[in-house]
XYZ file of C-alpha atoms in Angstrom:
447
model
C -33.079 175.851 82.073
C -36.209 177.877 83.223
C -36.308 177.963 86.821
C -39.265 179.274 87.198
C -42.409 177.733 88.251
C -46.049 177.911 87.236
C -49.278 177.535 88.289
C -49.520 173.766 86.605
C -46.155 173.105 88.826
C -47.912 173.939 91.675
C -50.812 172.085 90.846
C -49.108 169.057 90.154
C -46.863 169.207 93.526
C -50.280 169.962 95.476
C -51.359 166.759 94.193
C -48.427 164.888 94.863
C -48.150 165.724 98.088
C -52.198 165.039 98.939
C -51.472 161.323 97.347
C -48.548 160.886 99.342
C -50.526 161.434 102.419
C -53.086 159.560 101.521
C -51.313 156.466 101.136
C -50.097 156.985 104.580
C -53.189 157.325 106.171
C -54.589 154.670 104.090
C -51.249 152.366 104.873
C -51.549 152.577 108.599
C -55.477 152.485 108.762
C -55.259 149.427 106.586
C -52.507 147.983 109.143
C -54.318 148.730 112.081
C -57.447 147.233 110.743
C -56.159 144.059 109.099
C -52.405 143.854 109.829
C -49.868 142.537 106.833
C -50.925 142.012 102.993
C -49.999 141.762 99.678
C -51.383 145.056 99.068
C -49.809 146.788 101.897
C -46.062 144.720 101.017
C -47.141 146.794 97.782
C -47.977 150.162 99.268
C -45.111 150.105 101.480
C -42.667 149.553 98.985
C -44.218 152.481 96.486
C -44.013 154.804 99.966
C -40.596 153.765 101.082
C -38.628 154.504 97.427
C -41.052 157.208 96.611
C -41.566 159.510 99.259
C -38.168 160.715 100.165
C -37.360 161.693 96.718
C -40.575 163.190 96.441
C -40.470 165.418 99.396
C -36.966 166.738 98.047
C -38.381 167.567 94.604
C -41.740 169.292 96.550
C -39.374 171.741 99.151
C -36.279 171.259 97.616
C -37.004 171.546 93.671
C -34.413 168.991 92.810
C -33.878 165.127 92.578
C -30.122 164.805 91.416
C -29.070 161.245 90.099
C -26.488 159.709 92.352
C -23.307 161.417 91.135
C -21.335 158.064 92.127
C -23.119 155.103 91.284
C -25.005 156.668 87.845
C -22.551 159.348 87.124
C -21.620 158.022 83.448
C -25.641 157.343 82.762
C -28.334 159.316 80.896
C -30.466 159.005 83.625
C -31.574 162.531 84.278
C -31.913 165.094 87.279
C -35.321 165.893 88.046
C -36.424 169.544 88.393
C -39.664 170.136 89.829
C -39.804 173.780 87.135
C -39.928 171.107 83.946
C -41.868 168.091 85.250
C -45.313 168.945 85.859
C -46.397 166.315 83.678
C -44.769 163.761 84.831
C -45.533 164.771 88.675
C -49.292 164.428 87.534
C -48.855 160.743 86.390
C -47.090 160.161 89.333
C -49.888 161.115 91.729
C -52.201 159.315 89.885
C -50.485 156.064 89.830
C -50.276 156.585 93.736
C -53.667 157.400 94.144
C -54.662 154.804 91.946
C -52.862 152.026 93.961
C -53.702 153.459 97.366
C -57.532 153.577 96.740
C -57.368 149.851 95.375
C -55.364 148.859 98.952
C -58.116 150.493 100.753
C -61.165 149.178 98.932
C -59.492 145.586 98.478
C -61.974 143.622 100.578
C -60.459 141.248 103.634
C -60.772 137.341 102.725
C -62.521 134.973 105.010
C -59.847 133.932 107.349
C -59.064 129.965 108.137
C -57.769 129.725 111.288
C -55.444 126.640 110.333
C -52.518 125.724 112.593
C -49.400 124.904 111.105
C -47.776 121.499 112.189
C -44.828 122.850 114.050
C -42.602 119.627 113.179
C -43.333 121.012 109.112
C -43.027 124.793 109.791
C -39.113 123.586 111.045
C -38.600 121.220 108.420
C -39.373 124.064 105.906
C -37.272 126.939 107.513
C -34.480 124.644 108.205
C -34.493 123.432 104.296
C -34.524 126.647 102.956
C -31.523 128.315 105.166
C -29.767 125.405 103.737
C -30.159 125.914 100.408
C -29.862 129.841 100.366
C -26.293 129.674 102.099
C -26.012 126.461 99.894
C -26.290 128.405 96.668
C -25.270 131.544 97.633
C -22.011 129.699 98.922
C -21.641 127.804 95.966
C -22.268 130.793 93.065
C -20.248 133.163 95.374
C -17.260 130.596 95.001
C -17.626 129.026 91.791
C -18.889 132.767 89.859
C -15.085 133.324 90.752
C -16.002 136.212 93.334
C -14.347 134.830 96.007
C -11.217 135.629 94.275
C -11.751 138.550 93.231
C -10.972 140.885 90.483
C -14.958 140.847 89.190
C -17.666 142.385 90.003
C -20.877 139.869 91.529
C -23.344 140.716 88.533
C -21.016 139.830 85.433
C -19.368 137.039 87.652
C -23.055 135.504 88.807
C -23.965 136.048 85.294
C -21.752 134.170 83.668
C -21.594 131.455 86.328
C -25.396 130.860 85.790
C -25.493 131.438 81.570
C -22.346 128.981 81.913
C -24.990 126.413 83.284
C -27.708 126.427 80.549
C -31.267 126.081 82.144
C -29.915 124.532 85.209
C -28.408 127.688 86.143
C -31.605 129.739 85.462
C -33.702 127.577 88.023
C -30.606 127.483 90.839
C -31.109 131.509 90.712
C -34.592 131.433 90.895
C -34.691 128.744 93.552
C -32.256 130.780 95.342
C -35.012 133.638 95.045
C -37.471 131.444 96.174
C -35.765 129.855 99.086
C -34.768 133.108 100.800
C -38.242 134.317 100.424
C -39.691 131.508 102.033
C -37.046 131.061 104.737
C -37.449 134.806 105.972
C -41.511 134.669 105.575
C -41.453 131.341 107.498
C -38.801 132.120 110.140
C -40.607 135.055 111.082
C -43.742 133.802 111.174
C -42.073 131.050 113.899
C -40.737 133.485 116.082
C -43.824 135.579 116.393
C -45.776 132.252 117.518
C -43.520 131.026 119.527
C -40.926 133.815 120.571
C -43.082 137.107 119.913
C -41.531 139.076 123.033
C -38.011 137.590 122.128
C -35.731 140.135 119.875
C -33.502 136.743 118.780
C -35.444 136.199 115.952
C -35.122 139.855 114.760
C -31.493 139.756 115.053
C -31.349 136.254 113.620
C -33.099 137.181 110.831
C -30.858 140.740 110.226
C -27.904 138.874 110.576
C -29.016 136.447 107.576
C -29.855 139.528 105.558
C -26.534 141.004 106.659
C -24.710 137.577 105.248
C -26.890 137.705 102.081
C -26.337 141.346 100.928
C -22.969 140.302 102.069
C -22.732 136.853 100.108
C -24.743 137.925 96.827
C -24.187 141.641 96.387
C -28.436 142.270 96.813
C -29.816 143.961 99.388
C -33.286 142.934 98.604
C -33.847 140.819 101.006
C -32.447 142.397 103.917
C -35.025 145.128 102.932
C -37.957 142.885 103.150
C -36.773 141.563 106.652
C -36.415 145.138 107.806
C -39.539 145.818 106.420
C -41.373 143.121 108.027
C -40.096 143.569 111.132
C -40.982 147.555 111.052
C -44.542 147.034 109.528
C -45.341 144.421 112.228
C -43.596 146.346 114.698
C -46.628 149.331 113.958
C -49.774 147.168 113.408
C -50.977 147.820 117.012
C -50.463 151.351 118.186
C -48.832 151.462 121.757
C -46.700 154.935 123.194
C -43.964 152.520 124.233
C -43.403 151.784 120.616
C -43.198 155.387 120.004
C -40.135 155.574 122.441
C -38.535 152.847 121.533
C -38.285 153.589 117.980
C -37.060 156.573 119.166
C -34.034 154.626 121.448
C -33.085 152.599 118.653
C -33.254 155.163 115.956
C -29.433 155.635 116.212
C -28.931 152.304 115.071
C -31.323 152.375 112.182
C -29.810 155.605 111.006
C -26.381 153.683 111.124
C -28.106 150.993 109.641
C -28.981 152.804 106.640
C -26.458 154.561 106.157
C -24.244 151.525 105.627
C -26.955 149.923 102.761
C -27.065 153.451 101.585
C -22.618 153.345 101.508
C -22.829 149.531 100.495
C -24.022 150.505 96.726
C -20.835 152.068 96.509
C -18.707 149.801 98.192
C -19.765 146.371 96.874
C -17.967 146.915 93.050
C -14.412 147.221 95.222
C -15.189 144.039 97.807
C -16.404 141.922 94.941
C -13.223 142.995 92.971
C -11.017 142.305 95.996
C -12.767 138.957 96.808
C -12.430 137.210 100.128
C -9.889 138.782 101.389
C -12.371 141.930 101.528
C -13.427 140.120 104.617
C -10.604 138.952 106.106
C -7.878 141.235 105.397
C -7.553 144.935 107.013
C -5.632 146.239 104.859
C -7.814 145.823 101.997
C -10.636 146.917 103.825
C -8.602 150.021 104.537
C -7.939 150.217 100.818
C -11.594 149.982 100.011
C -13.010 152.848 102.445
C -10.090 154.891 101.189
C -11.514 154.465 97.578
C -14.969 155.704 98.612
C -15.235 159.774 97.712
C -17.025 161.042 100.973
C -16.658 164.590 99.287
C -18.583 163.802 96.185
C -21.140 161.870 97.825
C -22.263 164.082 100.659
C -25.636 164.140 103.343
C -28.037 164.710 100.706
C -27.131 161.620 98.798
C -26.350 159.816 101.783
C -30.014 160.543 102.595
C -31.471 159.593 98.865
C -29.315 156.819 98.854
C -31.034 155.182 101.680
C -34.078 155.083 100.157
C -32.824 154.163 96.663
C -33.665 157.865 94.927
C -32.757 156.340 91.634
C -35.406 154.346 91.267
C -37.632 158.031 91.326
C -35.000 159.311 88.520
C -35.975 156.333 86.751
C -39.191 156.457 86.965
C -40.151 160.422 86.442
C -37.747 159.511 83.144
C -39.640 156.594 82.253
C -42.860 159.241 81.893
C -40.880 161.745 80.138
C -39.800 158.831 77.386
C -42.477 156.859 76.616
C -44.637 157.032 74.067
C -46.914 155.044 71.654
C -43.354 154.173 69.301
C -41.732 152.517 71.760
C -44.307 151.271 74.231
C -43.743 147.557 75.050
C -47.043 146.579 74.721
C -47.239 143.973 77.242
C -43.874 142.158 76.278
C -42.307 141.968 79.526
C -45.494 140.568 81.294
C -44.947 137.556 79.139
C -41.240 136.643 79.585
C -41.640 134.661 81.853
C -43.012 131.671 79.462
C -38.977 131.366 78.398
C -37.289 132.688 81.125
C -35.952 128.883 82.005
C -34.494 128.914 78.603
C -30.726 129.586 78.235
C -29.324 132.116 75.694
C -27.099 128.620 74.892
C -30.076 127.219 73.454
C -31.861 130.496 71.965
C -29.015 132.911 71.578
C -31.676 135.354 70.364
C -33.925 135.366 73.481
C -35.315 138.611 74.380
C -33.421 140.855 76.676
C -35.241 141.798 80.279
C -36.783 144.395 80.148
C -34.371 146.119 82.357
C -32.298 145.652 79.710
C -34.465 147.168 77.076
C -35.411 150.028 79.146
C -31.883 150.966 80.084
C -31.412 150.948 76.075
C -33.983 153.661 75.862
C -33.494 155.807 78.949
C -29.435 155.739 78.737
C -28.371 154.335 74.969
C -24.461 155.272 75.552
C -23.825 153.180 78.766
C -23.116 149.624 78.003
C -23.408 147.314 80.949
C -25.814 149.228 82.591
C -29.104 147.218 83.865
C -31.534 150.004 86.091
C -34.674 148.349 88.026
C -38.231 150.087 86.888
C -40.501 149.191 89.682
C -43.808 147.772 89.259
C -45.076 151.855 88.362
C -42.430 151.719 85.873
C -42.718 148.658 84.056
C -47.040 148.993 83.942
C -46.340 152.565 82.068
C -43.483 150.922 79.510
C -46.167 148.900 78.499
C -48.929 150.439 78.199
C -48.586 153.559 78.458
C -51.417 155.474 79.529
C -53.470 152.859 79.422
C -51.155 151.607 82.668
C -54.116 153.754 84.434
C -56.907 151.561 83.157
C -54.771 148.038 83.324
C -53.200 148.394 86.617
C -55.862 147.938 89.291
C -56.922 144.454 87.516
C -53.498 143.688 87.368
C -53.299 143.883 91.163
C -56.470 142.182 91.756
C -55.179 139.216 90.076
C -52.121 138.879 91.785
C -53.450 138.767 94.568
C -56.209 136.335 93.765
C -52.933 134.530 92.338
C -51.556 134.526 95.743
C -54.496 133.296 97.263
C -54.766 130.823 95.216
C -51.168 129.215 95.214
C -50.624 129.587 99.160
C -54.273 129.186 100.416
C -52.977 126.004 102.605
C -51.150 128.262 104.864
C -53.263 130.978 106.204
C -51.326 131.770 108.931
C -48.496 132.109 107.114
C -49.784 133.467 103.783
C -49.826 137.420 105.514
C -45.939 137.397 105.995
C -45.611 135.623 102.706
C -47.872 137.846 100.370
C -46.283 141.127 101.726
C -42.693 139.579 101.388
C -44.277 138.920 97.604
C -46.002 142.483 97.521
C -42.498 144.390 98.077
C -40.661 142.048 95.469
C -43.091 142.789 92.917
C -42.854 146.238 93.725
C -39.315 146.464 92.850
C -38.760 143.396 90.740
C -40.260 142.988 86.676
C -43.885 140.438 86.770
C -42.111 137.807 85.263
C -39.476 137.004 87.591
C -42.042 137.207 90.668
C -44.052 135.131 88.913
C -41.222 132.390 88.327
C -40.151 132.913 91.893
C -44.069 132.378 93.182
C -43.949 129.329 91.407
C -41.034 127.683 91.928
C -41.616 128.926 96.147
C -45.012 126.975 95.958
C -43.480 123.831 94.418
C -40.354 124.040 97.247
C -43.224 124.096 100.293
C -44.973 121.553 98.824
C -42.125 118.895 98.327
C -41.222 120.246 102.003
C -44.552 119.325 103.105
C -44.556 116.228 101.539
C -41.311 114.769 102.884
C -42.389 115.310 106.268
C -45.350 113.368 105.764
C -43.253 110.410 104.152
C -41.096 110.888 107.758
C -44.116 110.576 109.589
């Protein structure tokens, strides 16, 4: 392979590295001036799987694919000497999306307040039914018992269930969403200079990565929690990030680790938990030597999703473009494959088919950059600043009853979309706006 680089690499890198620092400036100014968004739940997700990666390919010239976890894949190594092109769409995609965040205008506020009685009613119905049906798939999905892993297990728990099992995932979605956005939006009315609700709400992300195999969600509570830690600028926040940064380096390392280690506590079931032997057993497993600091490092910030995407450029082209195909799943995804055994496959599904052909099983997540330039190609440029608008004006829409609230909520939403395909956010949005409503409206029966 031809190491060596040219002026077009540098020009491309240049231009990476200005868009990257743009969307930081723009991503605190934006904070500082308006606090949490959708747009910024967007930008911050696009800068916290992005930059990393980037800033290894810029001074490092390589972006290896996780030797462990996507060893046996077609998912390539990026080399900053052959992927000037796809650099350049890249920076453009981030440019794109950081000039929309900073020229979206602010909506009129509504100072509304929240009837405290419903704002408990809500969180406290939608803890229940997250541990409810993560409980209930973890155990019945035969994890518990091990010898599966949680996606094939879930999967065939919830096919096994026809629609009914569809919805139960998506509520599940939609309840944890709601919970966390809600929860937090309690404690920092109520509780703002307590650090119980931060811990509380860790400690459910901890028992849902945990209970469900996804770290997702305990990425959007960190995530809130840091973002709303920032909005206001104070030197004390400066050192105390700085105390604390221990733990949040141990804390990522273990999500980073936890990739790794979830295939052999799923296989070993519930006595991964409970057992120290087995827990012994499953460390002992884990290939310290292969993995090493650098991936330690990528693997915090989920690298692969950069492979995937810098791949996704290099692939796609007007042949095998999805024009628009995956935007409009979601008008079947309640059906079963019982029903309509020739449903369409995710697009996960279809992408993995084109980026890595030879690895069966294999499902990789595109991000919201990815799945815009599957469809449409170039034309992603054009498409995706509308697209944006619209979600948000979506968002508005749907949640415009709870203003207060609607900042946590539409960031939560922001980094979901950002690493989750349309559809599914879009069955998730919908199904979270019917669950607050029938919350909303039992309380009033009460009353």
């Amino acid at each position: 392979m031809d190491q060596k680089l040219y002026p077009e690499n540098f020009l491309s890198i240049t231009l990476l590295l200005i868009s990257l620092i743009l969307a930081v400036s723009i991503f605190f100014f934006k904070l500082k001036k308006r606090g949490l968004s959708f747009e910024l739940g967007i930008l911050f997700a696009l800068l916290f799987f992005l930059t990393v990666p980037s800033l290894f390919l810029i001074f490092g010239g390589l972006v290896e694919v996780d030797a462990i976890g996507f060893a046996g894949s077609e998912i390539k190594d990026i080399a900053l000497s052959n992927s000037a092109i796809e650099i350049f769409i890249l920076s453009i995609y981030i440019l794109l999306i950081s000039l929309w965040t900073l020229f979206t205008k602010e909506t009129k506020k509504v100072n509304r307040e929240v009837n405290k009685r419903s704002l408990l009613f809500v969180i406290l119905m939608t803890f229940f039914i997250s541990v409810f049906i993560g409980s209930l798939t973890y155990y019945f999905s035969g994890v518990s018992s091990g010898g599966s892993d949680w996606y094939s297990g879930v999967d065939n728990f919830t096919s096994s269930l026809g629609t009914f099992g569809v919805l139960l995932s998506f509520l599940h979605m939609s309840a944890r969403l709601i919970f966390i956005s809600y929860f937090f939006h309690y404690y920092k009315t109520h509780y703002s200079s307590s650090i119980i609700g931060p811990l509380a709400l860790i400690s459910f992300g901890i028992f849902d990565s945990l209970l469900t195999g996804n770290r997702l969600f305990l990425f959007i509570i960190l995530a809130l929690i840091f973002v709303e830690y920032f909005s206001s600028f104070k030197p004390k926040k400066i050192l105390n990030l700085i105390l604390i940064s221990p733990f949040l380096i141990i804390l990522g390392f273990l999500a980073s680790t936890y990739t790794h280690f979830r295939y052999y506590i799923s296989n070993a079931g519930v006595s991964a938990f409970t057992d120290l032997s087995v827990i012994s057993e499953i460390i002992s497993n884990f290939d310290f030597a292969v993995w090493g600091l650098k991936s330690a490092i990528l693997g915090m910030f989920e690298s692969i999703n950069f492979n995937v995407l810098m791949n996704i450029f290099s692939t796609v082209d007007y042949q095998n473009m999805f024009w628009g195909e995956s935007y409009l799943k979601f008008l079947f995804t309640v059906i079963p494959r019982s029903i309509w055994p020739d449903k369409p496959e995710s697009i996960a599904y279809q992408a993995t088919e084109i980026l890595s052909p030879s690895t069966e099983g294999l499902s990789i997540a595109l991000t919201f950059i990815g799945e815009m330039h599957f469809n449409f190609w170039y034309l992603g440029f054009i498409l995706i600043l509308p697209f944006l608008s619209f979600i948000r004006f979506l968002l508005q829409i749907l949640y415009k009853d709870d203003s207060s609230i609607l900042k946590y909520l539409s960031f939560s939403f922001g980094v979901l979309l950002f690493r989750m395909s349309f559809s599914d956010v879009l069955v998730i949005m919908l199904i979270a706006i019917s669950l607050i409503y029938l919350c909303k409206l039992r309380v009033k029966v009460i009353n």
